[in-house]
mmCIF file of C-alpha atoms and ligand atoms in Angstrom:
data_model
loop_
_atom_site.group_PDB
_atom_site.id
_atom_site.type_symbol
_atom_site.label_atom_id
_atom_site.label_comp_id
_atom_site.label_asym_id
_atom_site.label_seq_id
_atom_site.Cartn_x
_atom_site.Cartn_y
_atom_site.Cartn_z
ATOM 1 C CA MET Z 1 0.071 0.065 0.038
ATOM 2 C CA SER Z 2 1.427 3.404 -0.951
ATOM 3 C CA ALA Z 3 1.654 6.243 1.494
ATOM 4 C CA VAL Z 4 -0.880 8.306 -0.241
ATOM 5 C CA THR Z 5 -3.559 5.460 0.077
ATOM 6 C CA PHE Z 6 -2.581 4.953 3.778
ATOM 7 C CA LEU Z 7 -3.067 8.585 4.425
ATOM 8 C CA TRP Z 8 -6.571 8.610 2.538
ATOM 9 C CA ILE Z 9 -7.587 5.619 4.763
ATOM 10 C CA LEU Z 10 -6.567 7.412 7.887
ATOM 11 C CA LEU Z 11 -8.351 10.426 6.875
ATOM 12 C CA ALA Z 12 -11.640 8.498 6.074
ATOM 13 C CA VAL Z 13 -11.305 6.885 9.740
ATOM 14 C CA VAL Z 14 -10.952 10.178 11.382
ATOM 15 C CA VAL Z 15 -13.839 11.656 9.565
ATOM 16 C CA LEU Z 16 -16.246 8.752 10.261
ATOM 17 C CA ALA Z 17 -15.070 8.885 14.058
ATOM 18 C CA VAL Z 18 -15.836 12.595 14.156
ATOM 19 C CA LEU Z 19 -19.360 11.781 12.601
ATOM 20 C CA ILE Z 20 -20.117 9.018 14.905
ATOM 21 C CA GLY Z 21 -19.126 11.207 17.987
ATOM 22 C CA GLY Z 22 -21.322 13.875 16.746
ATOM 23 C CA ILE Z 23 -24.310 12.206 16.370
ATOM 24 C CA TYR Z 24 -24.036 10.355 19.771
ATOM 25 C CA PHE Z 25 -23.517 13.798 21.526
ATOM 26 C CA LEU Z 26 -26.464 15.251 19.756
ATOM 27 C CA ARG Z 27 -28.703 12.318 20.652
ATOM 28 C CA SER Z 28 -27.674 12.242 24.280
ATOM 29 C CA ARG Z 29 -28.508 15.999 24.592
ATOM 30 C CA SER Z 30 -31.901 15.679 23.015
ATOM 31 C CA GLN Z 31 -32.777 12.757 25.540
ATOM 32 C CA ARG Z 32 -31.858 14.836 28.357
ATOM 33 C CA ALA Z 33 -33.918 17.751 27.200
ATOM 34 C CA GLY Z 34 -36.816 15.305 26.680
ATOM 35 C CA GLY Z 35 -37.831 14.635 30.178
ATOM 36 C CA GLN Z 36 -35.173 13.664 32.620
ATOM 37 C CA ALA Z 37 -33.593 17.170 33.020
ATOM 38 C CA VAL Z 38 -35.253 17.665 36.259
ATOM 39 C CA LEU Z 39 -33.373 14.992 37.759
ATOM 40 C CA PRO Z 40 -29.412 15.863 38.121
ATOM 41 C CA PRO Z 41 -27.393 12.687 37.311
ATOM 42 C CA THR Z 42 -26.311 12.542 41.054
ATOM 43 C CA PRO Z 43 -27.430 9.935 43.743
ATOM 44 C CA PRO Z 44 -30.233 10.704 45.972
ATOM 45 C CA ALA Z 45 -29.582 13.680 48.164
ATOM 46 C CA VAL Z 46 -30.965 11.658 51.032
ATOM 47 C CA GLN Z 47 -30.004 8.005 51.366
ATOM 48 C CA PRO Z 48 -32.404 5.535 53.480
ATOM 49 C CA PRO Z 49 -30.983 4.778 56.774
ATOM 50 C CA SER Z 50 -28.729 1.836 56.845
ATOM 51 C CA GLY Z 51 -30.013 -1.393 57.895
ATOM 52 C CA GLU Z 52 -32.573 -1.704 55.203
ATOM 53 C CA PRO Z 53 -33.218 -4.894 53.477
ATOM 54 C CA ALA Z 54 -30.991 -5.625 50.583
ATOM 55 C CA ALA Z 55 -33.897 -5.019 48.040
ATOM 56 C CA ALA Z 56 -34.329 -1.482 49.299
ATOM 57 C CA THR Z 57 -30.665 -0.854 48.785
ATOM 58 C CA THR Z 58 -30.821 -2.135 45.151
ATOM 59 C CA GLU Z 59 -33.889 -0.024 44.126
ATOM 60 C CA LEU Z 60 -32.517 3.048 45.950
ATOM 61 C CA GLU Z 61 -29.186 2.979 43.978
ATOM 62 C CA THR Z 62 -30.764 4.185 40.720
ATOM 63 C CA PRO Z 63 -30.435 7.826 40.518
ATOM 64 C CA GLN Z 64 -33.967 8.934 41.520
ATOM 65 C CA PRO Z 65 -33.762 11.715 43.609
ATOM 66 C CA ALA Z 66 -36.746 13.088 45.207
ATOM 67 C CA GLU Z 67 -37.827 16.399 43.802
ATOM 68 C CA SER Z 68 -39.755 19.219 45.853
ATOM 69 C CA VAL Z 69 -42.505 20.812 44.044
ATOM 70 C CA GLU Z 70 -42.787 24.264 45.663
ATOM 71 C CA ALA Z 71 -46.298 25.608 46.277
ATOM 72 C CA ALA Z 72 -47.410 28.883 45.472
ATOM 73 C CA THR Z 73 -45.661 29.369 42.253
ATOM 74 C CA PRO Z 74 -46.722 32.801 40.797
ATOM 75 C CA VAL Z 75 -49.162 31.178 38.179
ATOM 76 C CA VAL Z 76 -51.371 29.628 40.879
ATOM 77 C CA ALA Z 77 -53.522 31.731 43.098
ATOM 78 C CA LEU Z 78 -53.578 30.575 46.686
ATOM 79 C CA GLU Z 79 -57.121 29.236 47.700
ATOM 80 C CA THR Z 80 -58.478 29.777 51.256
ATOM 81 C CA PRO Z 81 -60.308 26.529 51.810
ATOM 82 C CA GLU Z 82 -63.754 26.398 53.403
ATOM 83 C CA PRO Z 83 -63.859 26.062 57.172
ATOM 84 C CA THR Z 84 -65.011 22.759 58.257
ATOM 85 C CA ALA Z 85 -68.267 23.946 60.066
ATOM 86 C CA GLY Z 86 -69.378 25.602 56.763
ATOM 87 C CA ARG Z 87 -68.506 22.597 54.810
ATOM 88 C CA MET Z 88 -70.646 20.333 56.788
ATOM 89 C CA GLN Z 89 -73.638 22.368 56.443
ATOM 90 C CA ARG Z 90 -73.215 22.320 52.711
ATOM 91 C CA LEU Z 91 -72.458 18.611 52.434
ATOM 92 C CA ARG Z 92 -75.274 17.591 54.842
ATOM 93 C CA SER Z 93 -77.916 17.913 51.894
ATOM 94 C CA ARG Z 94 -75.812 16.138 49.484
ATOM 95 C CA LEU Z 95 -75.558 13.408 52.147
ATOM 96 C CA ALA Z 96 -79.219 13.591 52.647
ATOM 97 C CA SER Z 97 -80.022 13.189 48.928
ATOM 98 C CA SER Z 98 -77.662 10.270 48.341
ATOM 99 C CA GLN Z 99 -78.884 8.382 51.341
ATOM 100 C CA SER Z 100 -82.571 9.375 51.413
ATOM 101 C CA SER Z 101 -84.046 6.401 49.789
ATOM 102 C CA LEU Z 102 -82.711 4.167 52.698
ATOM 103 C CA GLY Z 103 -83.960 6.576 55.370
ATOM 104 C CA ARG Z 104 -87.373 7.136 53.504
ATOM 105 C CA GLY Z 105 -87.532 3.390 52.873
ATOM 106 C CA LEU Z 106 -87.203 2.301 56.350
ATOM 107 C CA LEU Z 107 -89.509 5.124 57.852
ATOM 108 C CA THR Z 108 -92.324 3.895 55.199
ATOM 109 C CA LEU Z 109 -91.877 0.276 56.142
ATOM 110 C CA LEU Z 110 -91.788 0.825 59.865
ATOM 111 C CA SER Z 111 -95.033 3.140 59.760
ATOM 112 C CA ARG Z 112 -97.030 0.231 58.094
ATOM 113 C CA GLU Z 113 -100.163 -0.392 59.988
ATOM 114 C CA ASN Z 114 -99.522 -4.097 60.221
ATOM 115 C CA LEU Z 115 -95.867 -4.968 60.844
ATOM 116 C CA ASP Z 116 -96.014 -8.590 60.063
ATOM 117 C CA ASP Z 117 -93.136 -10.776 59.104
ATOM 118 C CA GLU Z 118 -93.159 -9.817 55.506
ATOM 119 C CA ALA Z 119 -92.706 -6.264 56.506
ATOM 120 C CA TRP Z 120 -89.680 -7.082 58.752
ATOM 121 C CA GLU Z 121 -88.422 -9.062 55.827
ATOM 122 C CA GLU Z 122 -88.591 -5.900 53.706
ATOM 123 C CA ILE Z 123 -86.906 -3.907 56.369
ATOM 124 C CA GLU Z 124 -84.135 -6.498 56.636
ATOM 125 C CA GLU Z 125 -83.541 -6.314 52.975
ATOM 126 C CA THR Z 126 -83.433 -2.517 52.805
ATOM 127 C CA LEU Z 127 -80.647 -2.541 55.381
ATOM 128 C CA ILE Z 128 -78.877 -5.201 53.604
ATOM 129 C CA ARG Z 129 -79.290 -3.253 50.161
ATOM 130 C CA ALA Z 130 -77.636 -0.274 51.926
ATOM 131 C CA ASP Z 131 -74.594 -2.614 52.836
ATOM 132 C CA VAL Z 132 -75.363 -2.486 56.635
ATOM 133 C CA GLY Z 133 -74.180 -6.050 56.780
ATOM 134 C CA VAL Z 134 -76.019 -9.388 57.755
ATOM 135 C CA ALA Z 135 -74.999 -9.414 61.508
ATOM 136 C CA ALA Z 136 -75.596 -5.644 62.156
ATOM 137 C CA THR Z 137 -78.855 -5.940 60.174
ATOM 138 C CA THR Z 138 -80.198 -8.814 62.475
ATOM 139 C CA GLU Z 139 -79.391 -6.807 65.496
ATOM 140 C CA ILE Z 140 -81.066 -3.695 64.481
ATOM 141 C CA VAL Z 141 -84.255 -5.657 63.149
ATOM 142 C CA GLU Z 142 -84.385 -7.602 66.486
ATOM 143 C CA ARG Z 143 -84.184 -4.319 68.575
ATOM 144 C CA LEU Z 144 -86.683 -2.476 66.327
ATOM 145 C CA ARG Z 145 -89.056 -5.447 66.799
ATOM 146 C CA THR Z 146 -88.951 -5.300 70.618
ATOM 147 C CA GLN Z 147 -89.159 -1.512 70.636
ATOM 148 C CA THR Z 148 -92.229 -1.305 68.147
ATOM 149 C CA LYS Z 149 -94.102 -3.885 70.437
ATOM 150 C CA VAL Z 150 -93.329 -2.051 73.517
ATOM 151 C CA LEU Z 151 -94.439 1.358 71.850
ATOM 152 C CA GLY Z 152 -97.767 -0.081 70.550
ATOM 153 C CA THR Z 153 -99.179 2.733 68.835
ATOM 154 C CA ARG Z 154 -96.393 4.284 66.600
ATOM 155 C CA GLY Z 155 -96.712 7.988 65.434
ATOM 156 C CA GLU Z 156 -94.314 9.306 62.802
ATOM 157 C CA SER Z 157 -91.944 11.211 65.313
ATOM 158 C CA GLU Z 158 -91.771 8.262 67.496
ATOM 159 C CA LEU Z 159 -90.627 5.938 64.725
ATOM 160 C CA ARG Z 160 -88.178 8.375 63.634
ATOM 161 C CA GLU Z 161 -87.020 8.774 66.988
ATOM 162 C CA LEU Z 162 -86.638 4.990 67.419
ATOM 163 C CA LEU Z 163 -84.762 4.654 64.160
ATOM 164 C CA THR Z 164 -82.387 7.434 65.067
ATOM 165 C CA GLN Z 165 -81.515 5.745 68.236
ATOM 166 C CA GLU Z 166 -81.032 2.243 66.565
ATOM 167 C CA LEU Z 167 -78.912 3.708 63.656
ATOM 168 C CA LEU Z 168 -76.972 5.757 66.148
ATOM 169 C CA THR Z 169 -75.962 2.745 68.308
ATOM 170 C CA ALA Z 170 -75.111 0.601 65.146
ATOM 171 C CA LEU Z 171 -72.829 3.537 63.934
ATOM 172 C CA GLN Z 172 -71.044 3.438 67.521
ATOM 173 C CA PRO Z 173 -70.928 6.912 68.374
ATOM 174 C CA ASP Z 174 -68.527 6.452 71.031
ATOM 175 C CA LEU Z 175 -65.468 5.466 68.676
ATOM 176 C CA ASP Z 176 -62.605 7.876 68.935
ATOM 177 C CA ARG Z 177 -62.707 9.657 65.557
ATOM 178 C CA THR Z 178 -59.942 12.137 66.431
ATOM 179 C CA LEU Z 179 -57.573 12.812 63.457
ATOM 180 C CA HIS Z 180 -54.067 12.794 65.124
ATOM 181 C CA SER Z 181 -52.584 15.469 62.779
ATOM 182 C CA GLU Z 182 -50.604 17.399 65.246
ATOM 183 C CA GLY Z 183 -46.871 16.419 65.991
ATOM 184 C CA ARG Z 184 -45.271 16.613 69.274
ATOM 185 C CA GLU Z 185 -42.401 18.746 70.636
ATOM 186 C CA GLY Z 186 -42.143 20.787 67.529
ATOM 187 C CA ARG Z 187 -41.992 17.806 65.324
ATOM 188 C CA PRO Z 188 -44.455 17.052 62.442
ATOM 189 C CA ALA Z 189 -47.177 14.379 62.605
ATOM 190 C CA VAL Z 190 -46.932 11.838 59.978
ATOM 191 C CA LEU Z 191 -50.169 10.384 58.349
ATOM 192 C CA MET Z 192 -49.936 7.803 55.749
ATOM 193 C CA VAL Z 193 -52.754 7.173 53.263
ATOM 194 C CA VAL Z 194 -53.371 3.707 51.944
ATOM 195 C CA GLY Z 195 -55.883 1.863 49.882
ATOM 196 C CA VAL Z 196 -56.322 0.231 46.423
ATOM 197 C CA ASN Z 197 -55.960 2.231 43.360
ATOM 198 C CA GLY Z 198 -58.840 4.477 42.232
ATOM 199 C CA VAL Z 199 -60.555 4.619 45.500
ATOM 200 C CA GLY Z 200 -59.556 8.048 45.910
ATOM 201 C CA LYS Z 201 -56.390 8.300 47.875
ATOM 202 C CA THR Z 202 -54.739 11.121 45.988
ATOM 203 C CA THR Z 203 -57.942 13.131 46.044
ATOM 204 C CA THR Z 204 -58.246 12.560 49.780
ATOM 205 C CA CYS Z 205 -54.771 13.762 50.495
ATOM 206 C CA GLY Z 206 -55.373 16.839 48.651
ATOM 207 C CA LYS Z 207 -58.732 17.399 50.142
ATOM 208 C CA LEU Z 208 -57.152 16.777 53.716
ATOM 209 C CA ALA Z 209 -54.406 18.977 53.088
ATOM 210 C CA ARG Z 210 -56.941 21.788 52.507
ATOM 211 C CA VAL Z 211 -58.839 20.897 55.613
ATOM 212 C CA LEU Z 212 -55.530 21.045 57.666
ATOM 213 C CA VAL Z 213 -54.559 24.261 55.969
ATOM 214 C CA SER Z 214 -57.835 25.743 56.793
ATOM 215 C CA GLN Z 215 -57.145 24.848 60.217
ATOM 216 C CA GLY Z 216 -54.075 26.904 60.160
ATOM 217 C CA ARG Z 217 -51.554 24.076 59.867
ATOM 218 C CA SER Z 218 -48.591 23.931 57.656
ATOM 219 C CA VAL Z 219 -48.552 20.719 55.431
ATOM 220 C CA LEU Z 220 -45.728 18.787 53.437
ATOM 221 C CA LEU Z 221 -47.086 16.378 50.990
ATOM 222 C CA GLY Z 222 -45.095 13.040 49.797
ATOM 223 C CA ALA Z 223 -45.979 11.568 46.460
ATOM 224 C CA ALA Z 224 -45.221 8.007 47.162
ATOM 225 C CA ASP Z 225 -47.417 6.640 44.711
ATOM 226 C CA THR Z 226 -44.615 6.478 42.144
ATOM 227 C CA PHE Z 227 -46.368 3.763 40.196
ATOM 228 C CA ARG Z 228 -49.174 5.777 38.678
ATOM 229 C CA ALA Z 229 -47.444 8.441 36.499
ATOM 230 C CA ALA Z 230 -49.820 11.071 37.096
ATOM 231 C CA ALA Z 231 -50.331 10.678 40.771
ATOM 232 C CA GLY Z 232 -47.447 12.902 41.723
ATOM 233 C CA GLU Z 233 -48.614 15.675 39.574
ATOM 234 C CA GLN Z 234 -52.009 15.535 40.600
ATOM 235 C CA LEU Z 235 -50.874 15.645 44.291
ATOM 236 C CA ALA Z 236 -48.611 18.753 43.510
ATOM 237 C CA THR Z 237 -51.360 20.489 41.762
ATOM 238 C CA TRP Z 238 -53.540 19.983 45.019
ATOM 239 C CA GLY Z 239 -50.637 21.059 47.128
ATOM 240 C CA GLU Z 240 -50.049 24.077 45.145
ATOM 241 C CA ARG Z 241 -53.633 25.491 45.317
ATOM 242 C CA VAL Z 242 -53.418 25.834 49.164
ATOM 243 C CA GLY Z 243 -49.612 26.441 49.547
ATOM 244 C CA ALA Z 244 -48.363 23.002 50.484
ATOM 245 C CA ALA Z 245 -45.399 21.836 48.719
ATOM 246 C CA THR Z 246 -45.075 18.370 47.616
ATOM 247 C CA ILE Z 247 -41.946 16.098 47.658
ATOM 248 C CA ARG Z 248 -41.847 13.656 44.551
ATOM 249 C CA GLY Z 249 -39.458 10.964 43.151
ATOM 250 C CA GLY Z 250 -39.021 10.300 39.544
ATOM 251 C CA GLU Z 251 -41.369 7.886 37.942
ATOM 252 C CA GLY Z 252 -40.925 4.417 39.137
ATOM 253 C CA ALA Z 253 -38.786 5.575 42.096
ATOM 254 C CA ASP Z 254 -38.796 3.780 45.435
ATOM 255 C CA PRO Z 255 -41.867 4.835 47.376
ATOM 256 C CA ALA Z 256 -40.087 4.257 50.612
ATOM 257 C CA SER Z 257 -37.368 6.593 49.253
ATOM 258 C CA VAL Z 258 -39.803 9.183 48.623
ATOM 259 C CA ALA Z 259 -41.646 8.878 52.096
ATOM 260 C CA PHE Z 260 -38.262 9.108 53.729
ATOM 261 C CA ASP Z 261 -37.221 12.112 51.996
ATOM 262 C CA THR Z 262 -40.736 13.739 52.802
ATOM 263 C CA VAL Z 263 -40.360 13.303 56.577
ATOM 264 C CA LYS Z 264 -36.819 14.356 56.426
ATOM 265 C CA GLU Z 265 -38.025 17.547 54.677
ATOM 266 C CA GLY Z 266 -40.753 17.885 56.994
ATOM 267 C CA ILE Z 267 -38.708 17.817 59.957
ATOM 268 C CA GLU Z 268 -36.166 20.492 58.617
ATOM 269 C CA ARG Z 269 -39.063 22.651 57.278
ATOM 270 C CA GLY Z 270 -40.743 22.590 60.752
ATOM 271 C CA VAL Z 271 -44.011 21.779 59.183
ATOM 272 C CA ASP Z 272 -46.966 20.719 61.483
ATOM 273 C CA THR Z 273 -48.066 17.620 59.316
ATOM 274 C CA VAL Z 274 -46.590 15.477 56.750
ATOM 275 C CA LEU Z 275 -49.020 13.487 54.519
ATOM 276 C CA ILE Z 276 -48.103 10.613 52.538
ATOM 277 C CA ASP Z 277 -49.886 9.198 49.552
ATOM 278 C CA THR Z 278 -49.129 5.706 48.785
ATOM 279 C CA ALA Z 279 -49.634 3.178 45.924
ATOM 280 C CA GLY Z 280 -52.109 0.432 46.089
ATOM 281 C CA ARG Z 281 -51.416 -1.414 43.038
ATOM 282 C CA LEU Z 282 -50.330 -4.621 44.755
ATOM 283 C CA HIS Z 283 -53.050 -7.371 44.986
ATOM 284 C CA THR Z 284 -50.935 -9.857 46.456
ATOM 285 C CA LYS Z 285 -50.621 -9.600 50.122
ATOM 286 C CA THR Z 286 -46.858 -10.375 50.262
ATOM 287 C CA GLY Z 287 -46.139 -7.603 47.807
ATOM 288 C CA LEU Z 288 -48.464 -5.226 49.714
ATOM 289 C CA MET Z 289 -46.759 -6.047 53.005
ATOM 290 C CA ASP Z 290 -43.431 -5.699 51.499
ATOM 291 C CA GLU Z 291 -43.891 -2.312 49.893
ATOM 292 C CA LEU Z 292 -46.292 -0.593 52.661
ATOM 293 C CA GLY Z 293 -44.247 -2.174 55.452
ATOM 294 C CA LYS Z 294 -41.022 -0.744 53.999
ATOM 295 C CA VAL Z 295 -42.480 2.651 53.603
ATOM 296 C CA LYS Z 296 -43.514 2.581 57.306
ATOM 297 C CA ARG Z 297 -40.294 1.229 58.418
ATOM 298 C CA VAL Z 298 -38.373 4.008 56.680
ATOM 299 C CA VAL Z 299 -40.678 6.698 57.895
ATOM 300 C CA GLU Z 300 -40.460 5.424 61.669
ATOM 301 C CA LYS Z 301 -36.524 5.609 61.620
ATOM 302 C CA GLN Z 302 -37.276 9.403 61.828
ATOM 303 C CA LEU Z 303 -40.801 9.912 63.227
ATOM 304 C CA PRO Z 304 -43.891 7.743 64.427
ATOM 305 C CA VAL Z 305 -46.624 7.571 62.094
ATOM 306 C CA ASN Z 306 -49.635 9.131 63.770
ATOM 307 C CA GLU Z 307 -52.317 7.850 61.464
ATOM 308 C CA THR Z 308 -52.794 5.275 58.888
ATOM 309 C CA LEU Z 309 -55.903 6.207 57.069
ATOM 310 C CA LEU Z 310 -57.344 3.469 54.781
ATOM 311 C CA VAL Z 311 -59.379 4.835 51.910
ATOM 312 C CA LEU Z 312 -62.390 2.867 50.816
ATOM 313 C CA ASP Z 313 -64.860 3.462 48.150
ATOM 314 C CA ALA Z 314 -68.349 3.310 49.199
ATOM 315 C CA THR Z 315 -69.803 2.085 45.901
ATOM 316 C CA THR Z 316 -67.663 -1.073 45.838
ATOM 317 C CA GLY Z 317 -69.742 -2.770 48.679
ATOM 318 C CA GLN Z 318 -68.402 -6.079 50.017
ATOM 319 C CA ASN Z 319 -65.745 -6.323 47.293
ATOM 320 C CA GLY Z 320 -64.147 -3.272 48.883
ATOM 321 C CA MET Z 321 -64.476 -4.797 52.109
ATOM 322 C CA THR Z 322 -62.342 -7.873 51.344
ATOM 323 C CA GLN Z 323 -59.625 -5.638 50.202
ATOM 324 C CA ALA Z 324 -59.780 -3.500 53.074
ATOM 325 C CA LYS Z 325 -59.193 -6.652 55.253
ATOM 326 C CA VAL Z 326 -56.058 -7.385 53.552
ATOM 327 C CA PHE Z 327 -54.761 -3.801 54.385
ATOM 328 C CA THR Z 328 -55.734 -3.950 57.990
ATOM 329 C CA GLU Z 329 -53.681 -7.336 58.151
ATOM 330 C CA VAL Z 330 -50.718 -5.524 56.499
ATOM 331 C CA VAL Z 331 -50.633 -2.241 58.268
ATOM 332 C CA ASP Z 332 -52.080 -0.829 61.605
ATOM 333 C CA VAL Z 333 -54.872 1.153 60.276
ATOM 334 C CA SER Z 334 -56.099 3.885 62.597
ATOM 335 C CA GLY Z 335 -59.054 5.235 60.559
ATOM 336 C CA ILE Z 336 -61.119 4.877 57.488
ATOM 337 C CA VAL Z 337 -61.859 7.360 54.941
ATOM 338 C CA LEU Z 338 -64.992 6.385 53.076
ATOM 339 C CA THR Z 339 -65.040 8.127 49.609
ATOM 340 C CA LYS Z 340 -67.972 8.568 46.903
ATOM 341 C CA LEU Z 341 -70.771 8.475 49.418
ATOM 342 C CA ASP Z 342 -72.249 11.029 47.106
ATOM 343 C CA GLY Z 343 -72.693 8.452 44.536
ATOM 344 C CA SER Z 344 -74.006 5.789 46.444
ATOM 345 C CA ALA Z 345 -77.210 4.819 48.459
ATOM 346 C CA ARG Z 346 -75.213 2.265 50.318
ATOM 347 C CA GLY Z 347 -74.305 4.561 53.480
ATOM 348 C CA GLY Z 348 -74.898 1.407 55.587
ATOM 349 C CA ILE Z 349 -71.440 0.335 54.757
ATOM 350 C CA ILE Z 350 -70.053 2.803 57.496
ATOM 351 C CA ILE Z 351 -71.610 0.403 60.034
ATOM 352 C CA SER Z 352 -70.267 -2.891 58.497
ATOM 353 C CA VAL Z 353 -66.858 -1.493 57.889
ATOM 354 C CA GLN Z 354 -66.508 -0.366 61.444
ATOM 355 C CA ARG Z 355 -67.837 -3.697 62.767
ATOM 356 C CA GLU Z 356 -65.948 -5.825 60.472
ATOM 357 C CA LEU Z 357 -62.628 -3.997 60.619
ATOM 358 C CA GLY Z 358 -62.884 -2.608 64.045
ATOM 359 C CA VAL Z 359 -61.700 0.740 62.752
ATOM 360 C CA PRO Z 360 -63.680 3.858 62.943
ATOM 361 C CA VAL Z 361 -64.688 6.047 60.040
ATOM 362 C CA LYS Z 362 -63.147 9.305 60.455
ATOM 363 C CA LEU Z 363 -63.765 11.066 57.313
ATOM 364 C CA ILE Z 364 -66.292 10.979 54.477
ATOM 365 C CA GLY Z 365 -65.860 12.015 50.656
ATOM 366 C CA LEU Z 366 -69.031 13.398 49.378
ATOM 367 C CA GLY Z 367 -67.899 14.664 45.906
ATOM 368 C CA GLU Z 368 -64.854 15.419 43.491
ATOM 369 C CA GLY Z 369 -64.908 19.011 44.622
ATOM 370 C CA ALA Z 370 -61.975 20.386 46.523
ATOM 371 C CA ASP Z 371 -64.041 20.896 49.654
ATOM 372 C CA ASP Z 372 -65.970 17.602 49.568
ATOM 373 C CA LEU Z 373 -64.462 16.088 52.497
ATOM 374 C CA ALA Z 374 -65.817 16.150 56.019
ATOM 375 C CA PRO Z 375 -65.183 14.589 59.482
ATOM 376 C CA PHE Z 376 -67.658 11.835 59.929
ATOM 377 C CA ASP Z 377 -70.089 12.681 62.657
ATOM 378 C CA PRO Z 378 -72.701 9.875 63.342
ATOM 379 C CA ILE Z 379 -75.422 12.359 64.821
ATOM 380 C CA GLN Z 380 -75.366 14.362 61.531
ATOM 381 C CA PHE Z 381 -75.292 11.309 59.378
ATOM 382 C CA VAL Z 382 -78.138 9.746 60.885
ATOM 383 C CA ASP Z 383 -79.985 13.166 60.985
ATOM 384 C CA ALA Z 384 -79.210 13.777 57.304
ATOM 385 C CA LEU Z 385 -80.452 10.106 56.488
ATOM 386 C CA LEU Z 386 -83.921 10.553 58.091
ATOM 387 C CA SER Z 387 -84.421 14.398 57.372
HETATM 388 P P1 GDP Q 1 -56.404 6.992 43.855
HETATM 389 O O1 GDP Q 1 -55.959 5.936 42.709
HETATM 390 O O2 GDP Q 1 -56.667 6.040 45.056
HETATM 391 O O3 GDP Q 1 -55.360 7.806 44.111
HETATM 392 O O4 GDP Q 1 -57.726 7.547 43.354
HETATM 393 P P2 GDP Q 1 -57.768 9.138 42.940
HETATM 394 O O5 GDP Q 1 -57.624 10.067 44.018
HETATM 395 O O6 GDP Q 1 -57.186 9.445 41.726
HETATM 396 O O7 GDP Q 1 -59.415 9.211 42.573
HETATM 397 C C1 GDP Q 1 -60.062 8.381 41.511
HETATM 398 C C2 GDP Q 1 -61.423 8.852 41.183
HETATM 399 O O8 GDP Q 1 -62.412 9.018 42.184
HETATM 400 C C3 GDP Q 1 -61.125 10.498 40.681
HETATM 401 O O9 GDP Q 1 -61.888 10.798 39.701
HETATM 402 C C4 GDP Q 1 -61.704 11.299 41.948
HETATM 403 O O10 GDP Q 1 -62.309 12.645 41.366
HETATM 404 C C5 GDP Q 1 -62.955 10.454 42.318
HETATM 405 N N1 GDP Q 1 -63.158 10.673 43.680
HETATM 406 C C6 GDP Q 1 -62.429 10.752 44.827
HETATM 407 N N2 GDP Q 1 -63.092 10.850 45.843
HETATM 408 C C7 GDP Q 1 -64.384 11.159 45.459
HETATM 409 C C8 GDP Q 1 -65.727 11.358 46.263
HETATM 410 O O11 GDP Q 1 -65.935 11.345 47.534
HETATM 411 N N3 GDP Q 1 -66.864 11.375 45.554
HETATM 412 C C9 GDP Q 1 -66.821 11.283 44.129
HETATM 413 N N4 GDP Q 1 -67.894 11.239 43.510
HETATM 414 N N5 GDP Q 1 -65.627 10.763 43.478
HETATM 415 C C10 GDP Q 1 -64.515 10.972 44.230
#
């Protein structure tokens, strides 16, 4: 080969190398600009505490640092959430209209001239259709039977009073429904929100943040539902509206890592309440236990979890109850949030949920609106039912 040919080959190789290098550089730049730009290629700022299971460490090694979405960006005007008292007044009528068939049905049946076996069967059916549950229905009907016999003549107001008492007893009005959202010694309270996908967890977190803000609390949200791509965005939007920041991980980030970062940030910022949204995609008990258990463990390395709220969809009836039981076996549920009561005439589910799970219903969701979450009050509930 002559020297000239050799030089030509050398030149061609150099040109080719420059071309390939250029293409590679341009491609990697456009990929970064395409979505991951918010995530600096450094390891997470906050590492989980040592001593976590091996699986945790492996997952956390991927560079998925939590990202804080600051609230009150100039484009979003801060809203002042409706105070709880006013909200209850407004929601009472919605509750009454969704559950009126149950209340009206029972009153009509009870006011029959002749309360024979058939009438009692119909009363039983009405209660079971409203998801009161078989055991509670049997008890209620038995007591009503005895009481109506004792009463003899039954006027409308007497029957109303009788039914009020029976339903109230079944709702266990003495259960402690306090929401423990205040931390101790200047440290935040930690609330975890759990439940199956689609029941309204993220919405509940957003609404609850509003309730807390309306009570003068500072709130930090943690988007540990990293499985559903839109959940973090959804939560951050809720937060922005009331001035609560949201800690998020990248898509597919380890939920425990996000929860850990949120609590750490909450302590540093000195907020009153940290609210953590979790994913409920796992249908096997072991998977659920692993994920939720891990989230709880890493949170508790820093602070105790004050409340674990299980969100249930009132429209799912007994199906929802079966799923709910799995959650109560996996985590220590301290309160139930019953959503979508506005779209269901099965308010009786409150009775069966509390009896079967042994956990009080603390909050109810009565619509998709921002202020459609209310503390559950048995007296107001029965009152709305029979009004
Ligand atoms: P998640 O998957 O459990 O986080 O569920 P989401 O919070 O995304 O809610 C699922 C759907 O339920 C959304 O369309 C919500 O607007 C709706 N939702 C949540 N709570 C209520 C409620 O109390 N009433 C009604 N009607 N819809 C609700």
